[in-house]
Short mmCIF file of C-alpha atoms in Angstrom, two decimals:
data_model
loop_
_atom_site.label_atom_id
_atom_site.label_comp_id
_atom_site.label_asym_id
_atom_site.label_seq_id
_atom_site.Cartn_x
_atom_site.Cartn_y
_atom_site.Cartn_z
CA MET A 1 -83.06 4.60 39.15
CA SER A 2 -85.81 5.72 41.53
CA GLN A 3 -87.37 3.21 43.84
CA ALA A 4 -91.06 2.44 43.34
CA LYS A 5 -93.36 3.97 45.94
CA ALA A 6 -94.64 1.57 48.59
CA VAL A 7 -98.42 1.31 48.61
CA GLU A 8 -100.27 0.92 51.90
CA GLY A 9 -103.55 2.00 53.38
CA VAL A 10 -107.07 0.61 53.65
CA PHE A 11 -109.29 -1.28 51.21
CA ALA A 12 -112.18 -3.74 51.38
CA ILE A 13 -112.65 -7.33 50.28
CA HIS A 14 -115.84 -9.36 49.85
CA LYS A 15 -115.55 -12.19 52.38
CA PRO A 16 -117.16 -15.42 51.17
CA PRO A 17 -119.11 -17.79 53.44
CA ALA A 18 -117.66 -20.75 55.31
CA ILE A 19 -114.23 -19.22 55.99
CA THR A 20 -113.08 -17.05 58.86
CA SER A 21 -111.99 -13.44 58.65
CA ALA A 22 -108.55 -14.53 59.88
CA GLN A 23 -108.30 -16.96 56.97
CA VAL A 24 -109.01 -14.14 54.56
CA VAL A 25 -106.06 -12.23 56.05
CA ARG A 26 -103.81 -15.28 55.67
CA ASP A 27 -104.89 -15.71 52.06
CA LEU A 28 -104.12 -12.04 51.37
CA GLN A 29 -100.65 -12.40 52.87
CA LYS A 30 -100.03 -15.47 50.74
CA ALA A 31 -100.88 -13.43 47.64
CA PHE A 32 -99.21 -10.17 48.70
CA ASN A 33 -95.86 -11.43 50.05
CA PRO A 34 -94.38 -12.55 46.68
CA SER A 35 -96.11 -9.86 44.61
CA GLU A 36 -94.49 -7.04 42.65
CA LEU A 37 -97.04 -4.59 44.07
CA PHE A 38 -95.78 -4.97 47.62
CA ALA A 39 -92.08 -5.54 46.86
CA PRO A 40 -91.28 -1.85 47.63
CA TRP A 41 -93.11 -2.07 50.96
CA LEU A 42 -91.16 -5.19 51.94
CA ALA A 43 -87.89 -3.52 50.90
CA ASN A 44 -88.67 -0.53 53.14
CA GLU A 45 -89.61 -2.82 56.00
CA LYS A 46 -86.37 -4.75 55.66
CA ALA A 47 -84.34 -1.52 55.74
CA ASN A 48 -86.22 -0.33 58.82
CA ARG A 49 -85.53 -3.56 60.64
CA GLU A 50 -81.83 -3.35 59.85
CA ARG A 51 -81.74 0.02 61.62
CA GLU A 52 -83.35 -1.36 64.78
CA ASN A 53 -81.25 -1.64 67.91
CA GLY A 54 -80.79 -4.85 69.82
CA TYR A 55 -83.66 -4.17 72.22
CA GLN A 56 -86.10 -3.47 69.38
CA LYS A 57 -85.09 -6.62 67.58
CA LYS A 58 -85.52 -8.67 70.74
CA ARG A 59 -89.01 -7.28 71.30
CA ARG A 60 -90.14 -8.19 67.81
CA ARG A 61 -92.16 -11.38 68.15
CA ASP A 62 -92.40 -12.15 64.47
CA LYS A 63 -89.04 -12.36 62.79
CA ARG A 64 -90.48 -13.16 59.38
CA LEU A 65 -90.52 -10.47 56.75
CA GLN A 66 -94.01 -10.25 55.33
CA VAL A 67 -96.63 -7.66 54.49
CA LYS A 68 -98.38 -6.33 57.58
CA ILE A 69 -102.12 -6.88 57.21
CA GLY A 70 -105.07 -6.53 59.58
CA HIS A 71 -108.85 -6.45 59.36
CA GLY A 72 -111.29 -3.91 60.74
CA GLY A 73 -113.83 -6.14 62.43
CA THR A 74 -114.53 -9.86 62.41
CA LEU A 75 -117.40 -11.29 60.40
CA ASP A 76 -118.92 -14.63 61.41
CA PRO A 77 -117.76 -17.60 59.32
CA LEU A 78 -121.45 -17.86 58.38
CA ALA A 79 -121.51 -14.26 57.20
CA THR A 80 -120.39 -12.72 53.93
CA GLY A 81 -119.76 -9.19 52.80
CA VAL A 82 -117.50 -6.20 53.36
CA LEU A 83 -114.35 -6.92 55.36
CA ILE A 84 -112.12 -3.89 55.88
CA ILE A 85 -108.40 -4.60 55.34
CA GLY A 86 -105.49 -2.46 56.50
CA VAL A 87 -102.04 -2.79 54.90
CA GLY A 88 -98.86 -1.39 56.47
CA LYS A 89 -99.60 1.94 58.14
CA GLY A 90 -103.22 1.41 57.14
CA THR A 91 -103.61 -0.94 60.11
CA LYS A 92 -103.35 2.11 62.39
CA HIS A 93 -106.45 3.59 60.75
CA LEU A 94 -108.69 0.56 61.27
CA GLN A 95 -109.90 1.94 64.59
CA ASN A 96 -111.81 4.62 62.67
CA PHE A 97 -114.13 1.98 61.28
CA LEU A 98 -115.39 1.10 64.73
CA MET A 99 -117.25 4.41 64.81
CA CYS A 100 -118.78 4.26 61.35
CA THR A 101 -122.16 2.90 60.39
CA LYS A 102 -122.62 -0.54 58.90
CA ALA A 103 -125.39 -1.91 56.66
CA TYR A 104 -126.51 -5.53 56.84
CA GLU A 105 -128.97 -7.87 55.19
CA ALA A 106 -129.99 -10.76 57.42
CA THR A 107 -132.39 -13.69 57.39
CA LEU A 108 -134.19 -14.63 60.60
CA LEU A 109 -135.66 -18.12 61.05
CA PHE A 110 -138.38 -18.38 63.69
CA GLY A 111 -139.26 -21.05 66.22
CA ALA A 112 -135.91 -22.09 67.72
CA ALA A 113 -133.09 -20.87 69.97
CA THR A 114 -129.44 -21.93 69.83
CA ASP A 115 -126.42 -21.23 72.00
CA THR A 116 -124.85 -19.03 69.29
CA TYR A 117 -128.12 -17.33 68.23
CA ASP A 118 -127.63 -18.64 64.67
CA VAL A 119 -128.14 -21.83 62.64
CA GLN A 120 -124.58 -23.00 63.27
CA GLY A 121 -125.12 -23.41 66.99
CA LYS A 122 -126.63 -26.20 69.08
CA LEU A 123 -130.38 -26.32 69.48
CA LEU A 124 -131.46 -25.26 72.98
CA SER A 125 -135.23 -24.95 72.67
CA LYS A 126 -138.19 -24.68 70.33
CA ALA A 127 -141.31 -22.55 70.41
CA PRO A 128 -144.66 -22.11 68.60
CA TYR A 129 -144.56 -20.12 65.40
CA SER A 130 -147.85 -20.69 63.55
CA HIS A 131 -149.19 -17.38 64.90
CA ILE A 132 -146.36 -15.32 63.37
CA THR A 133 -147.29 -13.15 60.38
CA ARG A 134 -145.53 -10.42 58.47
CA THR A 135 -147.85 -7.87 60.03
CA LYS A 136 -146.94 -8.94 63.55
CA VAL A 137 -143.24 -8.78 62.73
CA GLU A 138 -143.65 -5.34 61.14
CA GLU A 139 -145.33 -4.11 64.33
CA ALA A 140 -142.62 -5.60 66.53
CA LEU A 141 -139.80 -3.96 64.56
CA ASP A 142 -140.65 -0.52 65.89
CA ALA A 143 -139.23 -1.47 69.30
CA PHE A 144 -135.84 -2.10 67.68
CA ARG A 145 -135.44 1.21 65.85
CA GLY A 146 -133.58 4.22 67.18
CA GLN A 147 -131.53 4.10 70.36
CA ILE A 148 -132.08 0.79 72.10
CA MET A 149 -130.46 -1.42 74.71
CA GLN A 150 -129.12 -4.74 73.44
CA ARG A 151 -127.71 -7.73 75.30
CA PRO A 152 -124.74 -9.27 73.44
CA PRO A 153 -124.75 -13.03 72.83
CA ILE A 154 -122.58 -15.23 75.01
CA TYR A 155 -120.62 -16.26 71.92
CA SER A 156 -118.94 -12.87 71.61
CA ALA A 157 -115.59 -11.34 72.47
CA LEU A 158 -116.76 -9.23 75.37
CA ARG A 159 -114.76 -9.76 78.53
CA ILE A 160 -116.01 -10.44 82.03
CA GLN A 161 -113.33 -10.38 84.71
CA GLY A 162 -110.66 -10.48 82.04
CA LYS A 163 -112.02 -13.51 80.20
CA HIS A 164 -113.85 -13.61 76.85
CA LEU A 165 -117.51 -14.62 76.97
CA TYR A 166 -116.97 -17.19 74.24
CA GLU A 167 -114.34 -18.85 76.45
CA TYR A 168 -116.92 -19.35 79.20
CA ALA A 169 -119.33 -20.72 76.61
CA ARG A 170 -116.85 -23.17 75.10
CA GLU A 171 -115.84 -24.41 78.54
CA GLY A 172 -119.45 -24.82 79.61
CA LYS A 173 -118.92 -22.54 82.61
CA GLU A 174 -121.36 -20.20 84.26
CA LEU A 175 -120.65 -16.48 84.02
CA PRO A 176 -119.48 -14.81 87.25
CA VAL A 177 -121.87 -11.91 86.52
CA GLU A 178 -124.80 -11.43 84.19
CA ILE A 179 -124.25 -10.13 80.66
CA GLN A 180 -125.43 -6.54 80.72
CA GLU A 181 -127.28 -4.68 78.00
CA ARG A 182 -125.44 -2.06 75.98
CA PRO A 183 -126.67 1.05 74.16
CA VAL A 184 -126.72 0.79 70.35
CA THR A 185 -128.43 2.74 67.58
CA VAL A 186 -130.46 1.32 64.71
CA GLU A 187 -130.77 4.00 62.07
CA LYS A 188 -132.79 1.90 59.64
CA LEU A 189 -134.59 -1.45 59.95
CA GLU A 190 -137.02 -2.86 57.41
CA ILE A 191 -138.39 -6.08 55.98
CA THR A 192 -137.28 -6.82 52.44
CA GLU A 193 -138.95 -10.21 52.02
CA TRP A 194 -141.35 -12.40 53.97
CA LEU A 195 -140.90 -16.17 53.58
CA GLU A 196 -143.96 -18.25 54.34
CA PRO A 197 -143.57 -21.70 55.92
CA GLY A 198 -142.49 -24.23 53.30
CA SER A 199 -141.37 -21.56 50.81
CA HIS A 200 -137.66 -21.61 51.72
CA GLU A 201 -134.78 -23.98 52.47
CA TYR A 202 -133.66 -22.56 55.83
CA LYS A 203 -133.66 -25.14 58.63
CA TRP A 204 -132.97 -25.36 62.30
CA PRO A 205 -129.66 -27.01 63.21
CA ALA A 206 -129.75 -30.77 63.55
CA GLU A 207 -127.46 -30.94 66.57
CA GLU A 208 -129.20 -30.53 69.89
CA ALA A 209 -127.35 -29.36 72.98
CA LEU A 210 -126.70 -31.92 75.69
CA GLN A 211 -128.73 -31.69 78.87
CA GLU A 212 -125.79 -30.30 80.84
CA GLU A 213 -125.22 -27.68 78.11
CA LYS A 214 -128.89 -26.70 78.31
CA GLU A 215 -128.62 -26.35 82.07
CA VAL A 216 -125.66 -23.98 81.70
CA ALA A 217 -127.55 -22.03 79.01
CA GLU A 218 -130.55 -21.81 81.34
CA LYS A 219 -128.40 -20.26 84.08
CA VAL A 220 -126.76 -17.82 81.66
CA LEU A 221 -129.73 -16.91 79.44
CA HIS A 222 -132.58 -17.35 81.97
CA LEU A 223 -134.70 -19.23 79.45
CA SER A 224 -137.37 -20.33 81.92
CA GLN A 225 -137.63 -17.58 84.51
CA ASP A 226 -139.27 -14.21 84.81
CA GLY A 227 -137.68 -11.29 86.62
CA THR A 228 -138.46 -12.82 90.05
CA GLY A 229 -137.03 -16.23 89.17
CA ALA A 230 -140.48 -17.87 89.14
CA SER A 231 -141.89 -20.03 86.38
CA VAL A 232 -144.99 -18.75 84.63
CA GLU A 233 -147.53 -20.89 82.82
CA PRO A 234 -149.27 -19.65 79.68
CA SER A 235 -152.97 -19.32 79.09
CA MET A 236 -154.54 -22.17 77.15
CA ASP A 237 -157.43 -20.16 75.74
CA ASN A 238 -157.71 -19.29 72.06
CA GLN A 239 -156.91 -15.61 72.21
CA THR A 240 -154.91 -13.87 69.50
CA LEU A 241 -151.30 -13.27 70.45
CA PRO A 242 -150.71 -9.56 71.13
CA ILE A 243 -147.76 -7.60 69.90
CA GLY A 244 -146.39 -5.29 72.57
CA THR A 245 -145.93 -1.61 72.03
CA LYS A 246 -142.45 -0.11 72.11
CA ARG A 247 -141.01 -1.37 75.35
CA LYS A 248 -138.47 -0.34 77.93
CA ARG A 249 -137.65 -3.95 78.73
CA PRO A 250 -137.19 -7.01 76.48
CA PRO A 251 -140.22 -9.15 75.64
CA ALA A 252 -140.98 -12.48 77.23
CA TYR A 253 -138.99 -15.53 76.28
CA VAL A 254 -140.98 -18.54 75.04
CA GLU A 255 -139.68 -22.00 75.75
CA GLY A 256 -141.73 -24.86 74.38
CA ASP A 257 -145.17 -24.54 75.95
CA LEU A 258 -144.11 -22.01 78.60
CA ILE A 259 -143.43 -18.30 78.39
CA TYR A 260 -141.50 -16.17 80.84
CA ASP A 261 -140.25 -12.64 81.33
CA THR A 262 -136.55 -11.81 81.10
CA ASP A 263 -134.66 -10.67 84.21
CA ARG A 264 -134.07 -6.92 83.97
CA ALA A 265 -132.90 -6.08 87.49
CA GLY A 266 -130.88 -2.91 87.23
CA LYS A 267 -127.16 -3.34 87.68
CA ARG A 268 -124.15 -1.15 87.12
CA GLN A 269 -122.71 -2.09 83.73
CA GLU A 270 -119.37 -3.80 84.03
CA ARG A 271 -116.87 -2.25 81.67
CA ASP A 272 -116.42 -4.59 78.75
CA SER A 273 -113.74 -4.60 76.12
CA ASP A 274 -112.65 -6.36 72.98
CA VAL A 275 -115.89 -6.37 71.05
CA VAL A 276 -115.86 -7.71 67.54
CA MET A 277 -117.53 -5.61 64.90
CA SER A 278 -121.29 -5.57 64.39
CA GLY A 279 -122.81 -8.98 64.04
CA GLY A 280 -119.46 -10.60 64.57
CA LEU A 281 -118.88 -13.99 66.19
CA LEU A 282 -115.28 -14.29 67.31
CA GLU A 283 -113.23 -16.98 65.69
CA ALA A 284 -111.03 -19.48 67.45
CA THR A 285 -107.85 -17.83 68.65
CA GLU A 286 -104.85 -18.52 66.47
CA ASP A 287 -101.32 -17.19 66.37
CA GLU A 288 -101.15 -14.90 63.38
CA PRO A 289 -97.92 -12.91 63.10
CA GLN A 290 -98.09 -9.58 61.31
CA THR A 291 -101.89 -9.39 61.44
CA THR A 292 -104.08 -7.00 63.31
CA SER A 293 -107.78 -6.95 64.15
CA VAL A 294 -109.63 -4.02 65.65
CA LYS A 295 -111.97 -4.24 68.61
CA GLU A 296 -113.95 -1.73 70.65
CA GLU A 297 -115.09 -0.79 74.13
CA GLN A 298 -118.52 0.29 75.31
CA THR A 299 -120.24 0.69 78.64
CA ALA A 300 -123.88 1.02 79.58
CA GLU A 301 -126.07 1.31 82.63
CA THR A 302 -129.55 -0.17 82.81
CA ALA A 303 -132.41 1.07 84.94
CA ASN A 304 -134.45 -0.96 87.42
CA GLN A 305 -137.51 -2.28 85.65
CA GLY A 306 -140.39 -4.45 86.74
CA SER A 307 -141.57 -7.68 85.23
CA SER A 308 -144.95 -8.99 84.20
CA THR A 309 -146.41 -12.16 82.79
CA VAL A 310 -147.78 -12.55 79.29
CA LYS A 311 -150.06 -15.19 77.85
CA ILE A 312 -149.77 -17.26 74.73
CA THR A 313 -152.04 -19.64 72.88
CA ILE A 314 -150.45 -23.04 72.33
CA THR A 315 -151.09 -24.83 69.05
CA GLU A 316 -149.92 -28.18 67.72
CA GLU A 317 -148.48 -26.91 64.45
CA ASP A 318 -145.23 -25.45 65.56
CA THR A 319 -142.32 -27.85 65.31
CA PRO A 320 -140.74 -28.31 61.88
CA PRO A 321 -138.32 -31.11 61.07
CA THR A 322 -134.64 -30.30 61.44
CA THR A 323 -131.98 -31.71 59.16
CA SER A 324 -132.08 -34.88 61.26
CA ALA A 325 -135.15 -34.89 63.47
CA LYS A 326 -134.91 -36.75 66.75
CA PRO A 327 -137.82 -37.92 68.93
CA THR A 328 -138.20 -36.09 72.21
CA SER A 329 -139.75 -37.32 75.41
CA SER A 330 -142.35 -35.35 77.33
CA GLU A 331 -141.22 -33.56 80.46
CA PRO A 332 -142.82 -31.55 83.25
CA LYS A 333 -143.83 -28.05 82.27
CA HIS A 334 -141.26 -26.48 84.56
CA SER A 335 -138.29 -28.38 83.18
CA THR A 336 -135.48 -26.31 81.67
CA GLN A 337 -135.42 -28.68 78.72
CA THR A 338 -137.94 -27.69 76.10
CA THR A 339 -140.39 -30.07 74.48
CA SER A 340 -142.63 -29.19 71.58
CA PRO A 341 -145.55 -30.81 69.75
CA THR A 342 -144.76 -32.45 66.44
CA THR A 343 -145.90 -31.08 63.11
CA THR A 344 -145.10 -30.98 59.43
CA GLY A 345 -143.84 -28.06 57.42
CA SER A 346 -141.27 -25.44 58.32
CA PRO A 347 -141.32 -22.15 60.23
CA PRO A 348 -141.61 -18.76 58.56
CA ALA A 349 -138.54 -16.64 57.97
CA VAL A 350 -137.97 -12.98 57.24
CA LYS A 351 -135.27 -11.05 55.41
CA LEU A 352 -134.25 -7.78 57.03
CA ARG A 353 -132.19 -4.80 55.93
CA MET A 354 -130.64 -2.53 58.54
CA THR A 355 -128.17 0.29 59.13
CA VAL A 356 -126.60 0.26 62.58
CA THR A 357 -123.84 1.82 64.64
CA SER A 358 -120.87 0.21 66.38
CA GLY A 359 -121.36 -2.51 68.96
CA PHE A 360 -124.54 -3.88 67.35
CA TYR A 361 -125.04 -7.67 67.12
CA VAL A 362 -127.31 -8.90 64.34
CA ARG A 363 -127.55 -12.28 66.06
CA SER A 364 -128.94 -10.61 69.18
CA LEU A 365 -131.50 -8.76 67.05
CA CYS A 366 -132.70 -12.08 65.59
CA HIS A 367 -132.88 -13.62 69.06
CA ASP A 368 -134.74 -10.65 70.54
CA LEU A 369 -137.12 -10.23 67.60
CA GLY A 370 -138.10 -13.88 67.92
CA LYS A 371 -139.08 -13.19 71.54
CA ALA A 372 -140.89 -10.01 70.54
CA VAL A 373 -143.40 -12.05 68.52
CA PHE A 374 -143.74 -14.57 71.37
CA SER A 375 -141.62 -17.25 69.78
CA LEU A 376 -137.88 -17.76 69.25
CA GLY A 377 -135.53 -16.74 66.46
CA ILE A 378 -132.07 -17.50 65.07
CA MET A 379 -129.97 -15.88 62.37
CA ALA A 380 -129.87 -18.02 59.23
CA GLU A 381 -127.91 -15.72 56.90
CA LEU A 382 -125.94 -12.47 57.14
CA VAL A 383 -124.38 -10.12 54.59
CA ARG A 384 -122.54 -6.94 55.50
CA THR A 385 -123.32 -4.79 52.47
CA ARG A 386 -121.54 -1.64 53.60
CA GLN A 387 -119.06 -0.46 56.19
CA GLY A 388 -118.16 3.20 56.13
CA GLU A 389 -117.40 4.21 52.55
CA PHE A 390 -116.87 0.64 51.33
CA GLU A 391 -119.79 -1.11 49.69
CA LEU A 392 -120.37 -4.44 47.95
CA GLY A 393 -120.52 -4.14 44.18
CA LYS A 394 -118.95 -0.70 44.32
CA ASN A 395 -115.45 -0.64 45.82
CA ALA A 396 -114.75 -4.02 47.40
CA LEU A 397 -112.39 -6.61 45.92
CA GLU A 398 -114.06 -9.92 45.15
CA TYR A 399 -112.31 -12.72 47.07
CA GLU A 400 -112.27 -14.97 43.99
CA GLU A 401 -109.98 -12.47 42.23
CA LEU A 402 -107.09 -13.56 44.46
CA GLY A 403 -106.99 -16.92 42.72
CA LYS A 404 -106.70 -15.30 39.29
CA GLY A 405 -103.25 -13.86 39.91
CA GLU A 406 -101.69 -10.46 40.46
CA THR A 407 -102.51 -9.30 36.95
CA VAL A 408 -106.18 -9.38 38.01
CA TRP A 409 -106.20 -8.32 41.67
CA GLY A 410 -103.09 -6.12 41.55
CA PRO A 411 -104.54 -3.12 39.65
CA GLN A 412 -107.69 -3.15 41.80
CA VAL A 413 -105.83 -3.22 45.10
CA ARG A 414 -103.37 -0.57 43.93
CA ALA A 415 -106.21 1.75 42.89
CA MET A 416 -108.01 1.37 46.22
CA LEU A 417 -104.86 1.87 48.33
CA GLU A 418 -103.64 4.85 46.31
CA GLY A 419 -107.11 6.37 46.52
CA TRP A 420 -107.02 6.03 50.28
CA GLN A 421 -103.54 7.54 50.49
CA ALA A 422 -104.66 10.49 48.37
CA LYS A 423 -107.53 11.27 50.73
CA VAL A 424 -105.25 11.18 53.74
CA GLU A 425 -102.64 13.43 52.08
CA GLN A 426 -105.22 15.94 50.87
CA GLY A 427 -107.04 16.63 54.08
CA GLY A 428 -105.99 14.45 56.95
CA ASN A 429 -109.61 13.34 57.28
CA VAL A 430 -111.35 10.32 55.90
CA VAL A 431 -115.12 10.02 55.81
CA VAL A 432 -115.83 6.52 57.07
CA GLY A 433 -119.57 6.64 57.46
CA GLY A 434 -122.49 8.51 58.87
CA GLY A 435 -121.29 11.69 57.18
CA LYS A 436 -118.61 12.24 59.81
CA GLY A 437 -114.94 12.83 59.19
CA GLU A 438 -112.62 10.75 61.32
CA GLU A 439 -109.19 12.11 62.11
CA VAL A 440 -106.38 10.07 60.63
CA ASP A 441 -102.88 10.13 62.11
#
């Protein structure tokens, strides 16, 4: 009696909101380990382990026999969409997906900044937003298309001096060096829907950062300084807010009733590593035997650029209620803690669709686009609709299918894995995005 062929390779699953990418991997292992589909793979793995010598057995950290699974790039817990999964030898191919293009649909909420650049972070500051229109946002988008320089958020997996940025953030520590910008490419960026104030349910986070947390954020993000380190006061006249042309440096950062330029002093880019996939916010570290996640490296060098002041008209219609509004006390204009006038209503929001290359952070785009229209911005929603050849609604397993049993998810996973294996066997190349073939070992 011939033994059934072990299936392994790469497929995609639709990650739901509110759970981590690592949890998806654990849920897959829970379903795959006792399944008939992966029984041949486990039998082969057991036989291979029995042939290992003493040194190999000692080196093996995980003694449990279970299906080897990894994912090809973390998605934020907030985010949904395509999560690439490698099974068995397929985990070795996950690196290919770092070089492919990804498509996202995101919602940006104006008027606020948080430590994580999204609605799940702590509120750092607020800014006027009544001047923002769809037209102004459309004009500002041009500066974010093509090859651009982007500064990753502090809540990311980049390393500085061997330590993850998110570790500095969680510990409330200053960074030993400034986060440098990195080159990324935006192949497509467009507005799909404009949401007027009061026409949506998106809200700023209710939790406000503590004063000491704001002080650390000020030192890391330079919220209230221009390139020279000086504070700059805005004009109080009633001029229309201008939208800058395509720029070589990031726009000014608005904080409450002050607006400042961002420090762009040229520095040699420190080599970073361990970057989560586009838009990804790294999850808390957990011990996960037999799982693999793929990360990437990039370097960039920025040029010396000058700084200039910009002016903004201040109105009294620019602070919406949060989920639990708290009164704020007035402070001097040069304080690092932001104060804003009270108002009713909610800020505008915009839905964006984009196609980007590796290393791109959607949260940074939302943060930077908010500054580009002389306000602030945070990511309220994110969906990865495509990564490489895998696309939602086309060839990605729905997460809910796992709960329906192997008779439901089994045929779908088998078809995707066998399809992947066939491509590898036929040509040794797999097209993973952007029309480029990536060599597969």
